Structure formats: structure tokens, C-alpha cells
PDB file of C-alpha atoms in Angstrom:
ATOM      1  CA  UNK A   4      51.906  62.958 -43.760  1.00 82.00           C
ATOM      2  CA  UNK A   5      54.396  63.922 -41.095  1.00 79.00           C
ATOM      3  CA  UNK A   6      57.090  61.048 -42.000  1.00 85.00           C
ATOM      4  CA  UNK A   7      54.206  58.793 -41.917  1.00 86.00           C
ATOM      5  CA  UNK A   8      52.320  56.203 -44.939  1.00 89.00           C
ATOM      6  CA  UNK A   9      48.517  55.828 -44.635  1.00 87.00           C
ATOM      7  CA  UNK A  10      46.881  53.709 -46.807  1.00 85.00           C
ATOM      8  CA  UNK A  11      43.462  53.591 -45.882  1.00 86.00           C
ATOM      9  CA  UNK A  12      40.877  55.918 -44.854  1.00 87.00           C
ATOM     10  CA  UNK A  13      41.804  57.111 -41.343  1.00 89.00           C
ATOM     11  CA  UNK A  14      41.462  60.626 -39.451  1.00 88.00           C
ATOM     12  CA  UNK A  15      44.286  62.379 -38.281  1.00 85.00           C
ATOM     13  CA  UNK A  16      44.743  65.355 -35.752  1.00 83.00           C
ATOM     14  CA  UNK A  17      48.039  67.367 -36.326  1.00 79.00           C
ATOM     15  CA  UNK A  18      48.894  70.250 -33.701  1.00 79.00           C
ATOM     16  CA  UNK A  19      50.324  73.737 -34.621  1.00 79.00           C
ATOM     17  CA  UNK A  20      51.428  76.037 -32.257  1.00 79.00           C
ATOM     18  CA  UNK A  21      52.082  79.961 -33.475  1.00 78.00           C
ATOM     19  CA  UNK A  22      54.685  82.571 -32.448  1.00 76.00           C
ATOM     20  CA  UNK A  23      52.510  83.654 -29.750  1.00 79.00           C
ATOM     21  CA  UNK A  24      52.388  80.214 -28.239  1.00 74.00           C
ATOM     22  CA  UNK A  25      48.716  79.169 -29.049  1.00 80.00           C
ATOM     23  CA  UNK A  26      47.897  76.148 -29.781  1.00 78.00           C
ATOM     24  CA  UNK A  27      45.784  74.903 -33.452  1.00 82.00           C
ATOM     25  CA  UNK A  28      44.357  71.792 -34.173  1.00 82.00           C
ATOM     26  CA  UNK A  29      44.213  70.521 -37.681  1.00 83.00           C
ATOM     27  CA  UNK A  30      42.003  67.598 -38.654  1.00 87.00           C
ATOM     28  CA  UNK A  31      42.598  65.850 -41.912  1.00 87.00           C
ATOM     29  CA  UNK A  32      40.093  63.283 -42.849  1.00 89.00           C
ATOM     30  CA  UNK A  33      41.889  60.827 -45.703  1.00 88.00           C
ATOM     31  CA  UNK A  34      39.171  59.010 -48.054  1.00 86.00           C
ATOM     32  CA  UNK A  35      40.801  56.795 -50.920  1.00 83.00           C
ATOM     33  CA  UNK A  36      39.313  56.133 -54.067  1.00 80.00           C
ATOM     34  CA  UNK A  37      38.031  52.744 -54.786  1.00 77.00           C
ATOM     35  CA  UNK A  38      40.604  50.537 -55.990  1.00 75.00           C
ATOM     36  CA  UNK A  39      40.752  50.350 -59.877  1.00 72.00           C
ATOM     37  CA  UNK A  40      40.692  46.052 -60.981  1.00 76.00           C
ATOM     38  CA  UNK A  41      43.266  45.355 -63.119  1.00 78.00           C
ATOM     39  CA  UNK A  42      41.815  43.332 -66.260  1.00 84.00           C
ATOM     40  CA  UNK A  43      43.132  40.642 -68.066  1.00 85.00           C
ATOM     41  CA  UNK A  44      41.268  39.333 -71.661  1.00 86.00           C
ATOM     42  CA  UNK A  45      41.617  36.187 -73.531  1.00 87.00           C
ATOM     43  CA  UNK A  46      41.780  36.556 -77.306  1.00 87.00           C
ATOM     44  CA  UNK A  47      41.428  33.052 -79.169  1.00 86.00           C
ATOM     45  CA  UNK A  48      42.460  33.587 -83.254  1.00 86.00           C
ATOM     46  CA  UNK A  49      43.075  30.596 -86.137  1.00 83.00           C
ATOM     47  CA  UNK A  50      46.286  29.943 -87.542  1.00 78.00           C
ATOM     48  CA  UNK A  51      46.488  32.632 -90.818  1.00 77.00           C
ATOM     49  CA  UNK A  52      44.415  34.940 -88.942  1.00 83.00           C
ATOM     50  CA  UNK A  53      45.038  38.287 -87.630  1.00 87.00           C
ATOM     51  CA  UNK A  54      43.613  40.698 -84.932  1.00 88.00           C
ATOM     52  CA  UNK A  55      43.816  44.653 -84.736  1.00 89.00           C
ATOM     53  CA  UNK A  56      44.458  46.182 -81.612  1.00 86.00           C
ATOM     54  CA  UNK A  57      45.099  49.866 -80.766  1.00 83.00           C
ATOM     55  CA  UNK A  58      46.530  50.424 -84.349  1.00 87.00           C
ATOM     56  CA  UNK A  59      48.559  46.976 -84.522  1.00 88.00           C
ATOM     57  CA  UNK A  60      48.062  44.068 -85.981  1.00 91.00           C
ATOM     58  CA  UNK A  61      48.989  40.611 -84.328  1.00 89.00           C
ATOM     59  CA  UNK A  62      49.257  37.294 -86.322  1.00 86.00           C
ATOM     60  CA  UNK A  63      50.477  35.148 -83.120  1.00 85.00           C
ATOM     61  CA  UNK A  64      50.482  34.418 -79.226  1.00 87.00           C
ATOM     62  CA  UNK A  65      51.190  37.518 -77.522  1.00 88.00           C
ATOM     63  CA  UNK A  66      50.784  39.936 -74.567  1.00 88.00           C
ATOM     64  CA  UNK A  67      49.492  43.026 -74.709  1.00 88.00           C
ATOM     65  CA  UNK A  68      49.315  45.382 -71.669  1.00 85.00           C
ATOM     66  CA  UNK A  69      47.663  48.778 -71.481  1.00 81.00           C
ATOM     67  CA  UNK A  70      48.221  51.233 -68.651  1.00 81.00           C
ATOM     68  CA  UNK A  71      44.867  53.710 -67.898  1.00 79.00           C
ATOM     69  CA  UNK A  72      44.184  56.308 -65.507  1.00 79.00           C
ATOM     70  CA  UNK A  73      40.562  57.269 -64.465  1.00 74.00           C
ATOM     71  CA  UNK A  74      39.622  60.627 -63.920  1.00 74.00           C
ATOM     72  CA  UNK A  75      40.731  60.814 -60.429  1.00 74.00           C
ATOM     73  CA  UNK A  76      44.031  59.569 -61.715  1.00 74.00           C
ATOM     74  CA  UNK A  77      43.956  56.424 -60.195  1.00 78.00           C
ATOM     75  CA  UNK A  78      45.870  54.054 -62.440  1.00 80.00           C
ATOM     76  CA  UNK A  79      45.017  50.734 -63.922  1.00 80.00           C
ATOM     77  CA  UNK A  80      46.712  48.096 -65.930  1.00 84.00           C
ATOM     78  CA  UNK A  81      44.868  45.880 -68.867  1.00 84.00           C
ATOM     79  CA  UNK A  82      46.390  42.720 -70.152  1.00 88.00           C
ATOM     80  CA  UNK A  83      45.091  41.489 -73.199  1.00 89.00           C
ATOM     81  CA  UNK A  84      46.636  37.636 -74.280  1.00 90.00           C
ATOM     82  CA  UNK A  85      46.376  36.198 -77.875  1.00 89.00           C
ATOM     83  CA  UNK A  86      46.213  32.890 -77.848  1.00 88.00           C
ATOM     84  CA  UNK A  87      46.999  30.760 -81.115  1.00 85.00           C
ATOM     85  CA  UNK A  88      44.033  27.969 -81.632  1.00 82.00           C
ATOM     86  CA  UNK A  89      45.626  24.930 -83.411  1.00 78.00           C
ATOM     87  CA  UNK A  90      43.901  24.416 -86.725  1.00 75.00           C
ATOM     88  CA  UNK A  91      42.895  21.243 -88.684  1.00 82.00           C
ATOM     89  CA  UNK A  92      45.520  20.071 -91.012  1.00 84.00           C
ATOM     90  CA  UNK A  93      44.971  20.685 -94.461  1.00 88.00           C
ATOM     91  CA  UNK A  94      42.695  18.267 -96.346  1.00 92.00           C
ATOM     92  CA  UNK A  95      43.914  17.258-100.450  1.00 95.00           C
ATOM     93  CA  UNK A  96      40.973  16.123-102.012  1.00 96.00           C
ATOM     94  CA  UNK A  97      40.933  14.843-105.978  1.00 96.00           C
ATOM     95  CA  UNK A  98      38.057  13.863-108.255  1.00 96.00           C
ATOM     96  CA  UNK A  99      39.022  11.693-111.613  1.00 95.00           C
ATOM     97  CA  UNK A 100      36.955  11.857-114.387  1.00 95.00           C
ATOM     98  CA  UNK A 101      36.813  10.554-117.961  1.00 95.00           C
ATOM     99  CA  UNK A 102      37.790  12.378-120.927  1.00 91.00           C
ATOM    100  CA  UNK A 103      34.537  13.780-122.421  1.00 90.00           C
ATOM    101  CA  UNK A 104      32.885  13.832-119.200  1.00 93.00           C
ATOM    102  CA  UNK A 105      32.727  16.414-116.286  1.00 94.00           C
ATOM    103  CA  UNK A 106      33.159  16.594-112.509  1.00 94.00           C
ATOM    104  CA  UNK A 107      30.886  19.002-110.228  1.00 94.00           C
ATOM    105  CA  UNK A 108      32.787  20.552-107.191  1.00 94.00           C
ATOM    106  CA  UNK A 109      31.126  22.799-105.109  1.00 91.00           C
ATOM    107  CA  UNK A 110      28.540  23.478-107.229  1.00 92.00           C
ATOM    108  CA  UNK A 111      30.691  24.069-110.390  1.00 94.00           C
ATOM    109  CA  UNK A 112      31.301  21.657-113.121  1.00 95.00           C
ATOM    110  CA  UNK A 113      34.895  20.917-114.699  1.00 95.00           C
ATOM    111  CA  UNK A 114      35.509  19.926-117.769  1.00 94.00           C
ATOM    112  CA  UNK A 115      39.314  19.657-118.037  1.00 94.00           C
ATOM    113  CA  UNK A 116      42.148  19.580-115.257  1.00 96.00           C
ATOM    114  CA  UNK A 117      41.972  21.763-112.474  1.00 96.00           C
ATOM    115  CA  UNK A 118      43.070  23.022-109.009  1.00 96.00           C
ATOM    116  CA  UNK A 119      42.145  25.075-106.390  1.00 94.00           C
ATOM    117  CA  UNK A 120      41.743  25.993-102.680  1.00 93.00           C
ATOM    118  CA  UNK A 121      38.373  26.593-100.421  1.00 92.00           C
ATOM    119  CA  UNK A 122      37.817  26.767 -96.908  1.00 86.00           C
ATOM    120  CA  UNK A 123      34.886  25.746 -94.672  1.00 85.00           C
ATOM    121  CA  UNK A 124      34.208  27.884 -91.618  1.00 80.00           C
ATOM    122  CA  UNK A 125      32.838  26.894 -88.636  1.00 74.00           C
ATOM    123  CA  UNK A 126      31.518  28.738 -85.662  1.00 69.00           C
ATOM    124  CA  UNK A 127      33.066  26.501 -83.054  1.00 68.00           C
ATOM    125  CA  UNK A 128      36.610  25.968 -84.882  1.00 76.00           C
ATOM    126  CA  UNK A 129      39.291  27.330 -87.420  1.00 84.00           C
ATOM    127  CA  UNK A 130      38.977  26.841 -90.920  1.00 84.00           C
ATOM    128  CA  UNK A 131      39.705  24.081 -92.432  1.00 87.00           C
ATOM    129  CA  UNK A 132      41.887  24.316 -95.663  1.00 89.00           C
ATOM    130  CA  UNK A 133      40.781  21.986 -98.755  1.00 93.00           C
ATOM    131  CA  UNK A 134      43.204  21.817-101.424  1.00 95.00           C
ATOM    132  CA  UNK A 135      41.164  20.405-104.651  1.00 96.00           C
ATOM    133  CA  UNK A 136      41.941  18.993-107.757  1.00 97.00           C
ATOM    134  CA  UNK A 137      40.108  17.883-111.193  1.00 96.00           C
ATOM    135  CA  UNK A 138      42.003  15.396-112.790  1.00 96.00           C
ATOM    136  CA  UNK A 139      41.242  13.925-116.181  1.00 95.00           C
ATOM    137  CA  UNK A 140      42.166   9.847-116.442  1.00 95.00           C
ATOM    138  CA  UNK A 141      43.952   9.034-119.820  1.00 94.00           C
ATOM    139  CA  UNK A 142      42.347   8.766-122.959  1.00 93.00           C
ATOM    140  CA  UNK A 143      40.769   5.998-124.272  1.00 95.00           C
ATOM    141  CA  UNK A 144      39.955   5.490-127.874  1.00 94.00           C
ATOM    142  CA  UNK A 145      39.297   2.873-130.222  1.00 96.00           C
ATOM    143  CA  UNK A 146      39.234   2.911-134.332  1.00 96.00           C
ATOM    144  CA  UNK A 147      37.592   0.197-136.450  1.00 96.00           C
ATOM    145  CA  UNK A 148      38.878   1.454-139.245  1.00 94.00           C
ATOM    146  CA  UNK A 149      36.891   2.051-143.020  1.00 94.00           C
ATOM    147  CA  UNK A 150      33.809   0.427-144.029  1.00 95.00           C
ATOM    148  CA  UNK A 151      34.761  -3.128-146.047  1.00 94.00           C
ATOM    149  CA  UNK A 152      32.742  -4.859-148.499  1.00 94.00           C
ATOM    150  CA  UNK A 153      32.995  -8.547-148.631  1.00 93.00           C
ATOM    151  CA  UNK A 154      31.899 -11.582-150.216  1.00 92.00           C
ATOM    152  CA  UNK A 155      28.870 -13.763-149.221  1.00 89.00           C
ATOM    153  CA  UNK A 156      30.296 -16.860-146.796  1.00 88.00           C
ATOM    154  CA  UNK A 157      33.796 -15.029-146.581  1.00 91.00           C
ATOM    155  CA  UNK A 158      35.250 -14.833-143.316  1.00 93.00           C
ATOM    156  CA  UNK A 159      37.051 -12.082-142.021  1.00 94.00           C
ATOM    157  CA  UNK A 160      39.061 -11.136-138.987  1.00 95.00           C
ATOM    158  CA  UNK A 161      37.969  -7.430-137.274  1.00 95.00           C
ATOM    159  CA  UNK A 162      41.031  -6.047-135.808  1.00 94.00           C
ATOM    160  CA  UNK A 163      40.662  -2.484-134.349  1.00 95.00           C
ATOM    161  CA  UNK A 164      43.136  -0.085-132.867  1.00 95.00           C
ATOM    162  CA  UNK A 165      43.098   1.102-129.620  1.00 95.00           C
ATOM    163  CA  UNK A 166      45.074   2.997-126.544  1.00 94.00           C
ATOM    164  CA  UNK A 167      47.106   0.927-124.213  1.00 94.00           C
ATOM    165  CA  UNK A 168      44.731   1.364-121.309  1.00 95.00           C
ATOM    166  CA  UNK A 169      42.253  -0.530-122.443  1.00 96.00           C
ATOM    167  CA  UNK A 170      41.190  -4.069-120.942  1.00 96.00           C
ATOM    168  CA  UNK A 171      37.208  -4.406-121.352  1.00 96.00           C
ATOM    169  CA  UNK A 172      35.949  -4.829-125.114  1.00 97.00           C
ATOM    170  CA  UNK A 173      31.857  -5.273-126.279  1.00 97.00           C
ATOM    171  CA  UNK A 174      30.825  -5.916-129.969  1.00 96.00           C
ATOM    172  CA  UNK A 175      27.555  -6.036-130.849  1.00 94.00           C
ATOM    173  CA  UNK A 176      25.293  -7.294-132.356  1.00 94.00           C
ATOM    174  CA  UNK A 177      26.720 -10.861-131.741  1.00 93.00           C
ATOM    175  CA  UNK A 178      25.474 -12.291-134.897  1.00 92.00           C
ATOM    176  CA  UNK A 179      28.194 -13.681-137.290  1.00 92.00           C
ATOM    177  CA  UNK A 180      30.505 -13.176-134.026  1.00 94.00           C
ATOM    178  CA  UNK A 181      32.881 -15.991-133.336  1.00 94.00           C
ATOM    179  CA  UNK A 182      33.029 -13.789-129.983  1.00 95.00           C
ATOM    180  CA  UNK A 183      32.086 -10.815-128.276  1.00 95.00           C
ATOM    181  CA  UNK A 184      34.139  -9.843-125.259  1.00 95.00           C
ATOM    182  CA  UNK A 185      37.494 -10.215-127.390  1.00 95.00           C
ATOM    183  CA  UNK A 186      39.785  -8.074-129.289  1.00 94.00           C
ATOM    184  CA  UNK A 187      39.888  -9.277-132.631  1.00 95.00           C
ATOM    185  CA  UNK A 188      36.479 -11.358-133.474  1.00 96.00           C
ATOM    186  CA  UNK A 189      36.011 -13.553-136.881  1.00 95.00           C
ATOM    187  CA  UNK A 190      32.761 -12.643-138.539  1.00 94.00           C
ATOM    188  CA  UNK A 191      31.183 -15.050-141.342  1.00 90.00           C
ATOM    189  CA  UNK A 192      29.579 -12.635-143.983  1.00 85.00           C
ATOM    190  CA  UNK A 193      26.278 -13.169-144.810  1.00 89.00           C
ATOM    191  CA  UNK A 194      24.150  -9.947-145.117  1.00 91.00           C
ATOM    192  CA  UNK A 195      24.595  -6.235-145.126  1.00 94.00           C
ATOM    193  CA  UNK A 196      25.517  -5.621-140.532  1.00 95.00           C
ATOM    194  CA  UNK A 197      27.104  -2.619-138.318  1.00 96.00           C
ATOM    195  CA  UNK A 198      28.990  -3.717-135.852  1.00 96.00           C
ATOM    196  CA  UNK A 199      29.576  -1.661-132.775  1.00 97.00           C
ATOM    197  CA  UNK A 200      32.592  -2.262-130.298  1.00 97.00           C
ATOM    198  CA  UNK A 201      32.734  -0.461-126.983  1.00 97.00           C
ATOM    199  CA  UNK A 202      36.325  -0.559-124.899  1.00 97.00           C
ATOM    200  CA  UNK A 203      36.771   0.269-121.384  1.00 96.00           C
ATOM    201  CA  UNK A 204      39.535   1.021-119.720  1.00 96.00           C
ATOM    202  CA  UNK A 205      40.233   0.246-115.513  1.00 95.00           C
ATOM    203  CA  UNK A 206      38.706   3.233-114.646  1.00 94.00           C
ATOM    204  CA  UNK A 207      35.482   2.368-116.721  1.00 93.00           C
ATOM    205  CA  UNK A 208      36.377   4.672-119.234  1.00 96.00           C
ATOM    206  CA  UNK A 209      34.984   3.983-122.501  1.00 95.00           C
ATOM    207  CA  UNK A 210      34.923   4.483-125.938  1.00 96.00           C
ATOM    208  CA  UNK A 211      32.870   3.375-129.012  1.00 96.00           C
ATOM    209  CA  UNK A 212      33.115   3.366-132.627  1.00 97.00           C
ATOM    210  CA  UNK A 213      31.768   1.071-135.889  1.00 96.00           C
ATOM    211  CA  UNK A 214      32.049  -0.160-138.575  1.00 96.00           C
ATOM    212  CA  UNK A 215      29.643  -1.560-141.469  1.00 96.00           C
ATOM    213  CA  UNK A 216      30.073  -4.352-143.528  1.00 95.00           C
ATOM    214  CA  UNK A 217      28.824  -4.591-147.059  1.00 94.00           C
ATOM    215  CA  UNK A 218      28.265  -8.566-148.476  1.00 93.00           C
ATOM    216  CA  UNK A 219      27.918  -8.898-152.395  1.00 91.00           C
ATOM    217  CA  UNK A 220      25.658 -11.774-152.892  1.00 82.00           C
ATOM    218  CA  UNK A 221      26.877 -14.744-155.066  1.00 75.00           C
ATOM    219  CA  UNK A 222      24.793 -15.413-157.641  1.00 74.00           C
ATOM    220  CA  UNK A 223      24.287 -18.894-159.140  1.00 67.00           C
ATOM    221  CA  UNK A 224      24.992 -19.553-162.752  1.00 70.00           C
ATOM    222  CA  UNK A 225      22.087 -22.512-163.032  1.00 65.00           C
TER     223      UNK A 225
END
């Protein structure tokens, strides 16, 4: 006002004088409007996730800023700043399982090789990424073979075929045995027996199969 800045409220008394010489006085009273605070907001969001602001969408760190007047024009300015949270790493997770048999992860069961990817929320965190797998071990079978008949007192030598993985073997019964934790027992026939043999592999892995064996008694000529 007259070559001169106010910024604050102040009164100020100008002088006029007209063509007739007489003197005015003119009082201006300046009032200024409250100052408008500039605002500044901190937006946290998880590696992967996004955030939509004013029509855009951000995926990173950034800064935003916003210019606003109020209705007595007054301006303002409003920074907004995205700030990436570091996440956990991602977690690989695998479950092994026998052939035959069946794996439950979360809360489904698997029967056969599988993959897939979860995450677990948290309300004080990112998400955590699980990667998960189902893997089946190798099979593991074992094969006795046909039934055999022999004679009474002959002795015979059981010799089954089986996969390469396996290191573990179980017959039973043990009668007529000459042993029972080997691959290839002797058995002495003397009556009409099953025998069972169980294999395991390193896993404990197993499989089971039998096989009977049929004696034709010897009958004295006396």
C-alpha cells in the first residue's frame, strides 16, 4: 500500500487532499487470515504392494506434493512420502513323502509332486512369501517272485528283486530262516509257510510283498 509491504495486521491512515484543497483521511484496517499449515504424511507400503493416490498408482518411495487453496484463497502445500518397508526374504519350504503316501500342507493333502506359493500376513509387517513344494522320494519295491513247491527237508535259497534304494530288509515269520534281516535267506522246507519280506529304503520307505511255499511230504515205503 503506497510503495509499502505489510504483513501483519496493522492500521494505517492515508491522507487525500481534493482540488479544492481539503483535506480526507482514509483509515484502512489490514486483518490477515490465519496462516494455512503446510502438511506432510508418511505412507509405509510392502515390497509388491501398491497405493492409489489422486488417480495414480505408486509401487515405490516417492514424493507427492499437492497445492490447495481454502476458500479465502489462502494457499497451502501437502506432501505426502511413500516409504518402501523392507520385506522378509522369501522362505522355500519342501515336504518328502513316500510313494503311496500323502503330505498335508495347509490344510490340503498331496498325493503326487507339487508346487506352489502362499503368503502369511501380519498386522505389524509385510508378507512373507513361502514358496512350497511336495516332493515324492523314489520308489521302492520289492518282488518275491511265484509261489514254489518244494520237497520235505529241501533247502532253498529266497532271492527277491528289488530297487536300488533299498538298505533295510524284514522276513517273517523267522521259522526255517537261516536269517532275517538279510537279502537272500536259506529256508529248510518242512511244512506248508508264507513268508513276508518288508524293505526299506533311507528315507524309511517301504515296501512288502510274499511269497508261499508249498512242501510235498515224503512218504516212507516201509
Amino acid at each position: 500500500i503506497q510503495n509499502t509491504w505489510y504483513h501483519q495486521d496493522t492500521s494505517i491512515q492515508v491522507f487525500y487532499k481534493n482540488s479544492q484543497g481539503c483535506d480526507s483521511l482514509h483509515t484502512i484496517e489490514l486483518r490477515f487470515y490465519p496462516k494455512v499449515q503446510n502438511t506432510i504424511d508418511s505412507i509405509s507400503i510392502c515390497k509388491g504392494d501398491s497405493i492409489l493416490i489422486n488417480g495414480n498408482w505408486y509401487y515405490g518411495s516417492s514424493q507427492i506434493q499437492q497445492n490447495f487453496s481454502n476458500q479465502f484463497g489462502c494457499d497451502s502445500i501437502k506432501q505426502t512420502q511413500i516409504l518402501l518397508r523392507p520385506g522378509p526374504e522369501p522362505v522355500d519350504l519342501s515336504f518328502y513323502f513316500c510313494q503311496g503316501d500323502s503330505v498335508e500342507i495347509e490344510n490340503i493333502w498331496y498325493h503326487s509332486d507339487a508346487s506352489f506359493t502362499d503368503r502369511k500376513s501380519s498386522l505389524f509387517s509385510c508378507d512373507t512369501v513361502i514358496n512350497y513344494r511336495a516332493i515324492t522320494y523314489d520308489d521302492v519295491y520289492v518282488d518275491l517272485g511265484q509261489d514254489i513247491t518244494l520237497n520235505q527237508g529241501e533247502a532253498f535259497i529266497l532271492n527277491p528283486s528289488h530297487s536300488s534304494n533299498v538298505i533295510g530288509y524284514k522276513w517273517y515269520p523267522s521259522e526255517g530262516l537261516s536269517c532275517t534281516d538279510c537279502s537272500s535267506p536259506e529256508i529248510t522246507a518242512t511244512h506248508d509257510i508264507t513268508y513276508y519280506l518288508e524293505v526299506s529304503d533311507q528315507n524309511g520307505c517301504t515296501s512288502l510283498d510274499s511269497i508261499t511255499i508249498r512242501v510235498n511230504e515224503i512218504k516212507s515205503d516201509i
